[in-house]
Structure formats: structure tokens, C-alpha cells
XYZ file of C-alpha atoms in Angstrom:
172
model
C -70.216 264.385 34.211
C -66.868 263.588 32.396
C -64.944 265.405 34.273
C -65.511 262.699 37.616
C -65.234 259.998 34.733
C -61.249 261.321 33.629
C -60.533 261.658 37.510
C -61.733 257.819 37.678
C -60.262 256.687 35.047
C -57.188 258.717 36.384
C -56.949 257.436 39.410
C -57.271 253.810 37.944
C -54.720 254.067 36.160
C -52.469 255.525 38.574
C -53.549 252.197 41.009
C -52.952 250.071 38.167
C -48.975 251.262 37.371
C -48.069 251.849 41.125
C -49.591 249.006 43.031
C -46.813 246.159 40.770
C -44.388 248.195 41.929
C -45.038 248.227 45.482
C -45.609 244.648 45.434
C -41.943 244.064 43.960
C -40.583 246.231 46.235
C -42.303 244.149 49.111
C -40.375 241.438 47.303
C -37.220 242.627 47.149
C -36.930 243.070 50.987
C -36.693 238.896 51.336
C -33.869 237.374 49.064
C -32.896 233.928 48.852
C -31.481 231.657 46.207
C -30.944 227.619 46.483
C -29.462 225.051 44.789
C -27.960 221.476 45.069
C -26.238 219.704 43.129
C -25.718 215.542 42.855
C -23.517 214.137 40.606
C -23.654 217.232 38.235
C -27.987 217.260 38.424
C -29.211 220.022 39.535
C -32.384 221.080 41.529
C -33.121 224.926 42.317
C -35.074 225.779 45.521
C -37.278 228.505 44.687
C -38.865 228.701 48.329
C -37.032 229.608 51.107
C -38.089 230.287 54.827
C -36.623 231.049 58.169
C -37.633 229.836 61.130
C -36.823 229.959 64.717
C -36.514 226.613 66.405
C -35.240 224.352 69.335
C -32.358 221.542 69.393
C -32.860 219.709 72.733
C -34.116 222.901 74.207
C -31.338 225.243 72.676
C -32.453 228.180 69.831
C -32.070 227.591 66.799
C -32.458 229.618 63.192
C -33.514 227.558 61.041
C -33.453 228.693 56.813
C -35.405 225.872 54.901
C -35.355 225.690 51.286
C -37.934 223.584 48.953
C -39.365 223.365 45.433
C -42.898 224.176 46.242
C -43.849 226.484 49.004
C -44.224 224.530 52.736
C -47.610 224.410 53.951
C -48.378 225.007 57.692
C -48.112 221.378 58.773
C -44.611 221.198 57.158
C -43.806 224.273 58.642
C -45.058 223.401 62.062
C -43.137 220.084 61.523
C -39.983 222.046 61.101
C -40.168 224.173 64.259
C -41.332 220.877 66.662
C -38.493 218.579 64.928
C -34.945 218.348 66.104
C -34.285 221.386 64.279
C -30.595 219.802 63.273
C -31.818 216.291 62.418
C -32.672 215.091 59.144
C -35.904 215.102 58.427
C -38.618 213.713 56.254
C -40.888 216.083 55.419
C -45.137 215.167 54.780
C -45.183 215.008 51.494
C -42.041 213.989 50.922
C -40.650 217.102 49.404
C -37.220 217.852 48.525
C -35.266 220.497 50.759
C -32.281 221.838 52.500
C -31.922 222.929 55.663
C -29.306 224.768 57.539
C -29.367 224.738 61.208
C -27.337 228.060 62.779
C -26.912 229.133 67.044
C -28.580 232.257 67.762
C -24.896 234.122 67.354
C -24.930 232.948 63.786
C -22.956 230.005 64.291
C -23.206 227.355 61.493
C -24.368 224.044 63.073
C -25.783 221.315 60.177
C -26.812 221.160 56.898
C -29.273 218.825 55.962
C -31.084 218.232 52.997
C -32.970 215.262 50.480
C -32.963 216.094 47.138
C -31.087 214.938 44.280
C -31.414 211.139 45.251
C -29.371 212.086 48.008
C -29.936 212.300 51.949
C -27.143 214.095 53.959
C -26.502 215.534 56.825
C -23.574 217.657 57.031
C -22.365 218.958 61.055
C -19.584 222.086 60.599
C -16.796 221.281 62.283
C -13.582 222.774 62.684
C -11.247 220.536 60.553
C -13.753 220.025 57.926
C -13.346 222.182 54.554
C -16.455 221.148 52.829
C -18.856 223.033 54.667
C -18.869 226.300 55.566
C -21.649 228.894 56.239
C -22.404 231.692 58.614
C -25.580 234.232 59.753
C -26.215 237.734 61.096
C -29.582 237.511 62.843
C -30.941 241.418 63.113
C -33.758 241.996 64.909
C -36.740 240.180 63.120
C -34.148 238.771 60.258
C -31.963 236.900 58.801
C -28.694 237.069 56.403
C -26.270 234.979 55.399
C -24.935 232.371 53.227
C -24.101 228.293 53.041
C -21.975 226.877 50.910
C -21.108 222.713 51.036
C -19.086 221.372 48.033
C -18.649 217.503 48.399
C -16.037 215.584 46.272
C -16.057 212.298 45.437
C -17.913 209.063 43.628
C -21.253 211.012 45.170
C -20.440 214.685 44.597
C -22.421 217.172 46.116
C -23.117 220.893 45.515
C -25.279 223.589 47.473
C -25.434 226.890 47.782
C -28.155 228.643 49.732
C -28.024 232.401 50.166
C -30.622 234.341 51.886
C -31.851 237.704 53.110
C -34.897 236.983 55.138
C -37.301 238.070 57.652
C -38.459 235.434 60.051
C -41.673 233.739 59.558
C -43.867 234.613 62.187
C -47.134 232.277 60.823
C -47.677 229.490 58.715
C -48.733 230.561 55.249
C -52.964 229.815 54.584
C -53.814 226.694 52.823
C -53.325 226.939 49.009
């Protein structure tokens, strides 16, 4: 009779030490940090997504950062929007939002946060902006980096390792 208890208690234990550390190891596979910066105040993304998406009828990729997590109307808002226009989301949360081609191929950045509202298109002569993606399969790498001089400085740095998202998160 205590021998099956010890196994038990064994096994729980065993469950209880392993099971974290499969869960951060889930983790670790998607990677992202965010950030902007206006006027020296800064505002760190902790959520970050990646979608795929249409502008007038071409692919898109689509990385979205925000404070709090999207929920599936934002999300489905994201993917039916322009996906290089800026954008309001419901709820009006703060994001940014970098819009690449399907080669990886930095289009816009976007974001509202801050007290700001840009929208940033990379373009050859420009120096401010500059970004670029690997798309893999059923991810997402890369990294976008816009530093704005001037009376209304801006700063933002998003950096991301990601799988896509394939459905909307459930209500929380």
C-alpha cells in the first residue's frame, strides 16, 4: 500500500519539475521584442504576432506588435485591412506594424503609440528605415529598425522569431 503511494507521489513530482520546462521551451521557439520610442518616452510591446495578409490583392507578412495581447476581432481586422495602411485598431490599442512582400521585402511601418501616428514606406533613398524578413516554411524572422530625427523623434525596434498565426487566440 505505500509502495503505489511513493510511485504516485513519484510520478507527481516528476510532472510537476518537467512540465515548466516544456512549457518554456514551447516558449522559446517564438521570440520577439518591441519598442518605440517618442521624444525619449518609451513604450515596450510585449505581444507580437505574424500574420499573413493582402495589399490590394498582393501577399503580405504582416508582424504586429501591441501592449496587451490582440483578440480575434483585432486580429481578423488586421488580416481584412489594407495590410500596409494605418490602422485604428477596436479598442484603440497602441501597436506597430511592419508590412513585408512574401520575398522578405520591407514595405511600411506603421504604428500609434507614443502620441504619435506614422506611417513609414521603405524606400530606396531613405536612411531612416530599414528592415528585412526570411519567411521559412510556417515562420517568420527578421528585424525592423526606424530611427527618426528631429523636433518629433522617433525610435523602434521590433525583432522577431515567429511562427505564423494560424487562428485567432479564444476570448480572454
Amino acid at each position: 500500500m505505500i509502495l503505489p503511494l511513493i510511485r504516485s507521489m513519484a510520478v507527481t513530482a516528476f510532472l510537476v519539475t518537467t512540465l515548466p520546462v516544456i512549457a518554456v521551451a514551447q516558449e522559446a521557439s517564438a521570440q520577439a521584442e518591441a519598442s518605440l520610442s517618442v521624444q525619449g518616452r518609451p513604450t515596450v510591446y510585449n505581444h507580437v504576432v505574424a500574420l499573413r495578409g493582402k495589399s490590394f490583392n498582393d501577399p503580405r507578412i504582416i508582424v504586429i506588435a501591441t501592449v496587451k495581447p490582440l483578440t480575434a476581432k483585432q486580429i481578423e481586422q488586421v488580416v481584412k485591412a489594407n495590410a500596409e495602411e494605418t490602422q485604428t485598431l477596436e479598442g484603440n490599442a497602441s501597436y506597430i506594424k511592419a508590412s513585408f512582400k512574401p520575398d522578405g521585402t520591407l514595405r511600411y511601418l506603421v504604428g500609434d503609440g507614443g502620441g504619435a501616428v506614422f506611417s513609414k514606406k521603405n524606400e530606396a533613398d531613405q536612411t531612416i528605415l530599414k528592415g528585412k524578413a526570411t519567411i521559412t516554411g510556417d515562420r517568420v524572422q527578421g528585424e525592423v529598425i526606424l530611427s527618426e530625427p528631429g523636433d518629433y523623434a522617433k525610435e523602434a525596434k521590433l525583432i522577431f522569431d515567429l511562427a505564423f498565426l494560424t487562428e485567432a487566440p479564444e476570448a480572454q
